[in-house]
CSV table of C-alpha atoms in Angstrom, one decimal:
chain,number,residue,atom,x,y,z
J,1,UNK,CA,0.0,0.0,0.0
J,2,UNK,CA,2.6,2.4,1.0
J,3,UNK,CA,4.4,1.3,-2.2
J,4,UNK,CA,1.2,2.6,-4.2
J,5,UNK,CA,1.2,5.7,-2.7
J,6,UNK,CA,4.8,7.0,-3.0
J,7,UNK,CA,4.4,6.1,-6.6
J,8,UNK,CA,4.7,8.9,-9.6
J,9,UNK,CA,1.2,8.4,-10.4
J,10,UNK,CA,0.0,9.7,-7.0
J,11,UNK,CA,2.6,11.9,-5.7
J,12,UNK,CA,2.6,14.6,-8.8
J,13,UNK,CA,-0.9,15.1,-9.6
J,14,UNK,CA,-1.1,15.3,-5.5
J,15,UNK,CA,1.1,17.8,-5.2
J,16,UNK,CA,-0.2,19.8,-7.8
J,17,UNK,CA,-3.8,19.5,-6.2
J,18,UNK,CA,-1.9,21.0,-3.1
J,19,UNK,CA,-0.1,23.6,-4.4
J,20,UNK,CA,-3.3,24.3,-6.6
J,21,UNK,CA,-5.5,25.2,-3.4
J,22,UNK,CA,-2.6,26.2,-1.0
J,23,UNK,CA,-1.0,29.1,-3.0
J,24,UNK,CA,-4.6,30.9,-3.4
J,25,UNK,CA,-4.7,31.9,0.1
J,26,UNK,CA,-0.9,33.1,0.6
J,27,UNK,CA,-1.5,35.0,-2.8
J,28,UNK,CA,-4.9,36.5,-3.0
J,29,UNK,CA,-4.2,38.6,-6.2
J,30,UNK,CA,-3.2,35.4,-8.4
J,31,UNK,CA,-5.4,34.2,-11.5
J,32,UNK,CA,-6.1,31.1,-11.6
J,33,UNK,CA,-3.2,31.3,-14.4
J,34,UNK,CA,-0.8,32.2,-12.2
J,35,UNK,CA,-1.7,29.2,-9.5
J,36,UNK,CA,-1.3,27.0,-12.6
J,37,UNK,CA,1.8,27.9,-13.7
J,38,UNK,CA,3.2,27.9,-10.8
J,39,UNK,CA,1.9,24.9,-9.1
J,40,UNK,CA,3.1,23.1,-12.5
J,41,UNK,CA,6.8,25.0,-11.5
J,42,UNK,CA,7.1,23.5,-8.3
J,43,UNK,CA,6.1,20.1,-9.2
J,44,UNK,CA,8.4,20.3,-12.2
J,45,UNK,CA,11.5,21.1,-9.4
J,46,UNK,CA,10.4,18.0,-7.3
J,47,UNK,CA,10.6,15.5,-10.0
J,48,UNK,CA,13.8,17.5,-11.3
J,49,UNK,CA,15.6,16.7,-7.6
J,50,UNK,CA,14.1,13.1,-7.5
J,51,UNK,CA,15.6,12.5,-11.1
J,52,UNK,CA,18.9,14.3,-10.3
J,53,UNK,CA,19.4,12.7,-7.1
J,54,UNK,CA,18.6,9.1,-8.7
J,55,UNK,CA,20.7,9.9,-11.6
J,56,UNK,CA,24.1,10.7,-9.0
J,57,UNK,CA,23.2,7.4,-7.4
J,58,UNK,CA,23.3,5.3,-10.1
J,59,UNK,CA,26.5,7.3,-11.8
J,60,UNK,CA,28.2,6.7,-8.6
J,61,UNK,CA,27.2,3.0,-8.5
J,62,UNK,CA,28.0,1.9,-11.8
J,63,UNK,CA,31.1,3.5,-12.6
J,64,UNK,CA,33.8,0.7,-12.2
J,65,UNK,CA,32.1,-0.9,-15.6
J,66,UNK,CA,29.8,1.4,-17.2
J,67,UNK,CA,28.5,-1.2,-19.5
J,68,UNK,CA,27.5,-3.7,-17.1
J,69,UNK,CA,27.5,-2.6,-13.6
J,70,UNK,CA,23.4,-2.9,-12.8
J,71,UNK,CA,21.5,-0.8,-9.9
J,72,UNK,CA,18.1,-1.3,-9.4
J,73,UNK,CA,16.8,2.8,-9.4
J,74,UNK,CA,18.0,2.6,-13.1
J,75,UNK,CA,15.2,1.0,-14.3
J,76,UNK,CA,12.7,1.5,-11.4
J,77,UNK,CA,13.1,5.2,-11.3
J,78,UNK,CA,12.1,5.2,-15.1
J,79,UNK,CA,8.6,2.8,-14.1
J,80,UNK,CA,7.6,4.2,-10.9
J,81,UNK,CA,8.2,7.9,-11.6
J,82,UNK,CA,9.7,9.3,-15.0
J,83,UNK,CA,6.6,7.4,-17.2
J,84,UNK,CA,3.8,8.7,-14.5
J,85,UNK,CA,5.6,12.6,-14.8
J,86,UNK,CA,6.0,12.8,-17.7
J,87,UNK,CA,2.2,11.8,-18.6
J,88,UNK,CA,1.1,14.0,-15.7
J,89,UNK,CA,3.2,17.1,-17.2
J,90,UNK,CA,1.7,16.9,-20.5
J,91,UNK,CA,-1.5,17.5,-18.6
J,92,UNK,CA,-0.1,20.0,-16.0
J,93,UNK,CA,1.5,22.0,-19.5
J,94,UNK,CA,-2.3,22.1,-21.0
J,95,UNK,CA,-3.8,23.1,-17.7
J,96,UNK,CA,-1.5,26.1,-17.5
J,97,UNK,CA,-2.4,26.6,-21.6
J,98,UNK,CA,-5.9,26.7,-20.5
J,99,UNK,CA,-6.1,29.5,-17.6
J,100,UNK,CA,-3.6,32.0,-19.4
J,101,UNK,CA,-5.8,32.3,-22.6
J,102,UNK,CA,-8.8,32.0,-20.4
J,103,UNK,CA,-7.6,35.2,-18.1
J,104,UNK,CA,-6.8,37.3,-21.4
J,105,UNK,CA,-10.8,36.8,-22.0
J,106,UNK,CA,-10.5,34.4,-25.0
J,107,UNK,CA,-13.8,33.3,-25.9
J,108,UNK,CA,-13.1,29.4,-27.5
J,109,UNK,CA,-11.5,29.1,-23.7
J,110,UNK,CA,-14.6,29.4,-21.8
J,111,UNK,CA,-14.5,25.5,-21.5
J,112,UNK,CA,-12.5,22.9,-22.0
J,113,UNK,CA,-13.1,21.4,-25.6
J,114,UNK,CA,-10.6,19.8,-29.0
J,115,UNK,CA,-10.1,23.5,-30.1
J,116,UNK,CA,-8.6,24.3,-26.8
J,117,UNK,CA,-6.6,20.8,-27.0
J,118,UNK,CA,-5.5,21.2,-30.5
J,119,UNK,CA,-3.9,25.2,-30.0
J,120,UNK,CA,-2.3,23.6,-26.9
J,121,UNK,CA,-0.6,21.1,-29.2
J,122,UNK,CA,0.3,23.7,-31.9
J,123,UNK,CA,1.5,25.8,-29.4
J,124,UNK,CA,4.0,23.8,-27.5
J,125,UNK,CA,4.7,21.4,-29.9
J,126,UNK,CA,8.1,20.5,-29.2
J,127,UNK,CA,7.5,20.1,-25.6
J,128,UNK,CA,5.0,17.7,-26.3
J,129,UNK,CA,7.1,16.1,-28.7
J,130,UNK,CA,9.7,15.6,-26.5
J,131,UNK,CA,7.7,14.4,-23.6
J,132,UNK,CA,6.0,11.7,-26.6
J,133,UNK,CA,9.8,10.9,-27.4
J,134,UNK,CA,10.8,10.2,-23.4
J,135,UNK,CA,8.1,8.1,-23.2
J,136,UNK,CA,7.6,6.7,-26.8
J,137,UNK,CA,12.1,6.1,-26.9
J,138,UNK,CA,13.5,6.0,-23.5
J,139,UNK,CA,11.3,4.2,-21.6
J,140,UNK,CA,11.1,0.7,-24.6
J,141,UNK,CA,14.9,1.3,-24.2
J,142,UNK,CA,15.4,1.1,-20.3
J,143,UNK,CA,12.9,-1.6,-20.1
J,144,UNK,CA,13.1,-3.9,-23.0
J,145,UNK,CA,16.2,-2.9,-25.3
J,146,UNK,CA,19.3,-3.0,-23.5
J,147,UNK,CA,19.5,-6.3,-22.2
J,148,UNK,CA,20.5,-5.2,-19.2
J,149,UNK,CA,23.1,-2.8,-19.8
J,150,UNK,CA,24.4,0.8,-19.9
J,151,UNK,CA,22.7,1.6,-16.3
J,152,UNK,CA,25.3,4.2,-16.3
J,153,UNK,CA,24.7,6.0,-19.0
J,154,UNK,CA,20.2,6.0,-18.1
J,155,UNK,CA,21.6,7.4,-14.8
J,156,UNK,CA,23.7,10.3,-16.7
J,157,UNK,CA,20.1,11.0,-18.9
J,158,UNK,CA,18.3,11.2,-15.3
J,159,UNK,CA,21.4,13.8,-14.6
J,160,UNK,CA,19.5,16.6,-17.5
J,161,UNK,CA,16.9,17.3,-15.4
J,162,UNK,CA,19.7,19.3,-13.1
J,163,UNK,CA,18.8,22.8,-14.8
J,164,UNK,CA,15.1,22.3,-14.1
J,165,UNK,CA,14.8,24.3,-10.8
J,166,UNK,CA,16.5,26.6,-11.9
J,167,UNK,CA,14.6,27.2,-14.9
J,168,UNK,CA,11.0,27.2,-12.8
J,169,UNK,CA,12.8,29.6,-10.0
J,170,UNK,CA,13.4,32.1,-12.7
J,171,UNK,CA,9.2,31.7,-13.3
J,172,UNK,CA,8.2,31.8,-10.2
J,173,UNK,CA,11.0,34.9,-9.2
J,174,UNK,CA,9.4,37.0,-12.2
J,175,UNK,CA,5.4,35.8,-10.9
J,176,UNK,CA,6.5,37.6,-7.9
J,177,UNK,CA,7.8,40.4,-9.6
J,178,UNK,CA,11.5,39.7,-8.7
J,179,UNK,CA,12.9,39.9,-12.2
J,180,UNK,CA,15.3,42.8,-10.9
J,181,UNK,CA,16.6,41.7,-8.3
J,182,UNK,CA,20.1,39.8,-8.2
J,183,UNK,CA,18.6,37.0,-7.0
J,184,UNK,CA,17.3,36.8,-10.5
J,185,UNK,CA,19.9,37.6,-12.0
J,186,UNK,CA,21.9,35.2,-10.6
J,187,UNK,CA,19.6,32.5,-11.7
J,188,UNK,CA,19.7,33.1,-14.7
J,189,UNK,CA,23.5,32.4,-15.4
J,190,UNK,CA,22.8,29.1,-13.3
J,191,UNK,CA,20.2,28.6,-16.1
J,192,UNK,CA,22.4,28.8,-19.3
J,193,UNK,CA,25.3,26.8,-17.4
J,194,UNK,CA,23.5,24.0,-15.9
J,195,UNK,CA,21.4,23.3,-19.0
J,196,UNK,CA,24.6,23.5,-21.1
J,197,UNK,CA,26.7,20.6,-19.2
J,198,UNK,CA,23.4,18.5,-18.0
J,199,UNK,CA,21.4,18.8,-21.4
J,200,UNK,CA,24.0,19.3,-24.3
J,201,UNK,CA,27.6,18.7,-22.9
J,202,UNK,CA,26.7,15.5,-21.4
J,203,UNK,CA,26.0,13.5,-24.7
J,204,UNK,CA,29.3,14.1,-26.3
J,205,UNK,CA,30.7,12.9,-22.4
J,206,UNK,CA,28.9,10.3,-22.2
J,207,UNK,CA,29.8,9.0,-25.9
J,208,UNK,CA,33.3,9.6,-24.4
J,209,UNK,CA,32.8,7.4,-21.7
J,210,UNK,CA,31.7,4.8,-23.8
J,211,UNK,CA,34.8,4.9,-26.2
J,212,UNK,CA,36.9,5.0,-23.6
J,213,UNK,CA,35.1,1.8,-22.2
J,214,UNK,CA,36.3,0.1,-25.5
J,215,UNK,CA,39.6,2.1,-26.1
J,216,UNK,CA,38.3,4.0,-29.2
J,217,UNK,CA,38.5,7.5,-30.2
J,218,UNK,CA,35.4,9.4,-29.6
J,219,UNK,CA,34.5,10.2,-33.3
J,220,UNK,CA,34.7,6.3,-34.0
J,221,UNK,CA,32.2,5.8,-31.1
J,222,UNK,CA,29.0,6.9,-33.5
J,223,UNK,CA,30.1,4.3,-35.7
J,224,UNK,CA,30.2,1.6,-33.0
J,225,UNK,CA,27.1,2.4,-31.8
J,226,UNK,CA,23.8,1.1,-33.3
J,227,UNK,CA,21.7,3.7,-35.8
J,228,UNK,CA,19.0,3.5,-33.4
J,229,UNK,CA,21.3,4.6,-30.2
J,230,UNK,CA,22.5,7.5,-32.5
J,231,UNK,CA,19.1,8.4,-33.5
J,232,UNK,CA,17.7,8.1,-29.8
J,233,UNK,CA,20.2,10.4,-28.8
J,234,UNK,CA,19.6,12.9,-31.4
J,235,UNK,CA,16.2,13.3,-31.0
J,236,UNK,CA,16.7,13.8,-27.0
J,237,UNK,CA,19.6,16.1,-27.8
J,238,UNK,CA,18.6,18.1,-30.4
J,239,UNK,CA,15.7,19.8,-28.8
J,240,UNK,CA,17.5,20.8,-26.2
J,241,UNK,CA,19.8,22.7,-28.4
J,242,UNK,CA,17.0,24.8,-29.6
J,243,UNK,CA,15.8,26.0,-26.2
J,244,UNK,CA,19.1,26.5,-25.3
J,245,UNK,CA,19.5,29.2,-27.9
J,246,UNK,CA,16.2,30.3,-27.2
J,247,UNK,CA,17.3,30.9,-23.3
J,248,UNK,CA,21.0,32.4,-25.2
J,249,UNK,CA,18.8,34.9,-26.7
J,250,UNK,CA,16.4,35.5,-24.3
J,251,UNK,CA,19.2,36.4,-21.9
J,252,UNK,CA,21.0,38.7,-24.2
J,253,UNK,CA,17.5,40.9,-24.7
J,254,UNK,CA,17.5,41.0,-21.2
J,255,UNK,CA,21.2,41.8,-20.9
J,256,UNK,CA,20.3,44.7,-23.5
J,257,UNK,CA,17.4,46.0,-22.0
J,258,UNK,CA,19.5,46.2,-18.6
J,259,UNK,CA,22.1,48.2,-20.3
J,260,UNK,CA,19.6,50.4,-21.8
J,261,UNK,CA,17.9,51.1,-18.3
J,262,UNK,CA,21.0,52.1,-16.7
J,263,UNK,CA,21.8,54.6,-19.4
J,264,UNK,CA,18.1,55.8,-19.1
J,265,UNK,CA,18.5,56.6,-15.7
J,266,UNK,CA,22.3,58.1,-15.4
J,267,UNK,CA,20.6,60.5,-18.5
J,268,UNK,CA,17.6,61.0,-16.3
J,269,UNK,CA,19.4,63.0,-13.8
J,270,UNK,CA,19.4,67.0,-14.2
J,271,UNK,CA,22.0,68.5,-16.2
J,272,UNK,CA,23.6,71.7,-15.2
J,273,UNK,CA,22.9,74.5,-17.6
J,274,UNK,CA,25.8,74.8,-20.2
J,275,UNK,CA,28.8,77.0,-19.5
J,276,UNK,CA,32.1,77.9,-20.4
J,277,UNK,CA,33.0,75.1,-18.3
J,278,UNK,CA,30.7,72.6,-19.8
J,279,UNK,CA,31.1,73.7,-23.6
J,280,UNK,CA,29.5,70.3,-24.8
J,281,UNK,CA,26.2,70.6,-23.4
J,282,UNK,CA,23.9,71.5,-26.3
J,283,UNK,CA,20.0,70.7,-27.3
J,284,UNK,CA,21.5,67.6,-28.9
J,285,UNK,CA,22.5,65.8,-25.4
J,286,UNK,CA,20.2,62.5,-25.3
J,287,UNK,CA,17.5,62.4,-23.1
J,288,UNK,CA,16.7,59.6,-20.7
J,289,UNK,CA,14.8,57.1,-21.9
J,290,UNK,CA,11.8,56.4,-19.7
C-alpha cells in the first residue's frame, strides 16, 4: 500500500492539487493562471531533484564498468516515476495553456473542448514532442532494449533534469515580480550553465565514456554504436539545443534592455545648464529614456 502511494502516479498530480489550493490563500491577487503555472513550476522542481538525485546514485554506483554494472533505481526510477511525470506534465502544461488564454478573456477558452486541445498542441509542440519521445524512446529502451546494460549511462540521462529548478525559480521569481533583483539575476546564469553541461555537454561525455570503455576515439564511437542509439540520442539532444539558444537569446535581450535602463536613468538625472566650463552641453544631449 505504502508502495502505491509513493508512486509517480499519486505523488505529482497530488502535489499539484496542493499547491493548486494552497498558494490561493498566501497569494490572494493570483489568476487562476498564475496558480497553474506555478503549481506546475514547483512540481516540475520535485521530480527534477528526484531524477537528479537518482541519476548521481546510479552514476556513482556503476562507474567501475559502465556497461555492465546494474543498480536497481536505473530501471525502477524510469517505471515508478519518470513514465507517470511525464504523462502528468503533459496535462499540467495544458492546464497552465488553458487559464492564461482564459484570463486574457478568449472566448473558444470558456470550457474545455478539442479546439482548446488542438492550440495547446500547436502551441507547444516540441515540448509535447519531446515528452511523446521520453516516453515513446527511453522508456522501450530502459525496459526492454538494452539487455541489461548501460545503467550508467540511463543514470547520466536522469542527470539533465539538473537545470530544471533553476529554470521554474526564474518563473516563479518574475510571478512575484522579482525579475530585478540579483537574485534573478543570478539565476539566470545558473540557467544557461547548468542546461549546457546536463542537457547538451553531457552527450558528447557520455559517448566519451563509452569509447573510452572500448579504447576507441570518440569520433569512432557513433560508428560503434547502433543507428537506433544514435538516432535516440539525437532526437533527445537536439531539442534541447534549440531552447538553449532560445534561453542564449532571451538572456541577451534581457542583458540589452538592462544596459539600456541604466543609461536611461544616469541621463535622467538633471544637467547643469551649459557653461564655459561645460562647452558640450547643447540641445543635442540624449535624453533619458523612460
Amino acid at each position: 500500500m505504502l508502495q502505491v502511494l509513493a508512486c509517480g502516479v499519486v505523488v505529482f498530480p497530488g502535489l499539484f492539487f496542493v499547491f493548486r489550493r494552497v498558494l490561493p490563500s498566501i497569494f490572494k491577487q493570483w489568476t487562476d493562471a498564475d496558480v497553474v503555472l506555478v503549481s506546475e513550476r514547483l512540481v516540475s522542481s520535485i521530480h527534477a531533484i528526484m531524477a537528479t538525485t537518482a541519476g548521481v546514485i546510479v552514476v556513482s554506483a556503476c562507474s567501475g564498468n559502465v556497461m555492465t554494472d546494474r543498480y536497481w533505481l536505473a530501471t525502477y526510477f524510469v517505471i515508478w516515476y519518470g513514465v507517470p511525470y511525464m504523462t502528468y506534465d503533459i496535462y499540467a502544461m495544458y492546464l497552465s495553456h488553458y487559464y492564461r488564454f482564459r484570463v486574457k478573456g478568449h472566448e473558444e477558452y470558456k470550457e474545455h473542448s478539442l479546439t482548446t486541445v488542438n492550440s495547446f498542441i500547436r502551441r507547444e509542440f516540441l515540448l509535447v514532442l519531446h515528452h511523446i519521445a521520453l516516453l515513446t524512446i527511453l522508456l522501450p529502451v530502459t525496459l526492454f532494449f538494452r539487455r541489461d546494460q548501460g545503467d550508467y549511462f540511463i543514470g547520466c540521462l536522469f542527470l539533465t533534469e539538473l537545470s530544471t529548478p533553476f529554470v521554474s525559480l526564474g518563473k516563479i521569481l518574475i510571478q512575484l515580480g522579482l525579475q530585478d533583483c540579483w537574485v534573478h539575476k543570478a539565476n539566470g546564469g545558473m540557467v544557461l550553465l547548468s542546461f549546457f553541461l546536463c542537457r547538451i555537454a553531457l552527450f558528447p561525455y557520455m559517448y566519451w565514456v563509452y569509447g573510452r570503455h572500448y579504447g576507441v576515439p570518440v569520433y569512432v564511437v557513433p560508428f560503434h554504436l547502433s543507428l537506433a542509439v544514435n538516432l535516440g540520442n539525437l532526437c533527445i539532444l537536439a531539442p534541447q539545443v534549440y531552447w538553449f539558444v532560445l534561453l542564449c537569446r532571451k538572456g541577451w535581450r534581457l542583458y540589452q534592455r538592462q544596459c539600456r535602463g541604466s543609461a536611461g536613468i544616469q541621463d535622467s538625472f538633471p544637467l547643469p545648464p551649459p557653461t564655459s566650463s561645460s562647452p558640450f552641453l547643447t540641445d543635442n544631449q540624449p535624453k533619458g529614456e523612460h
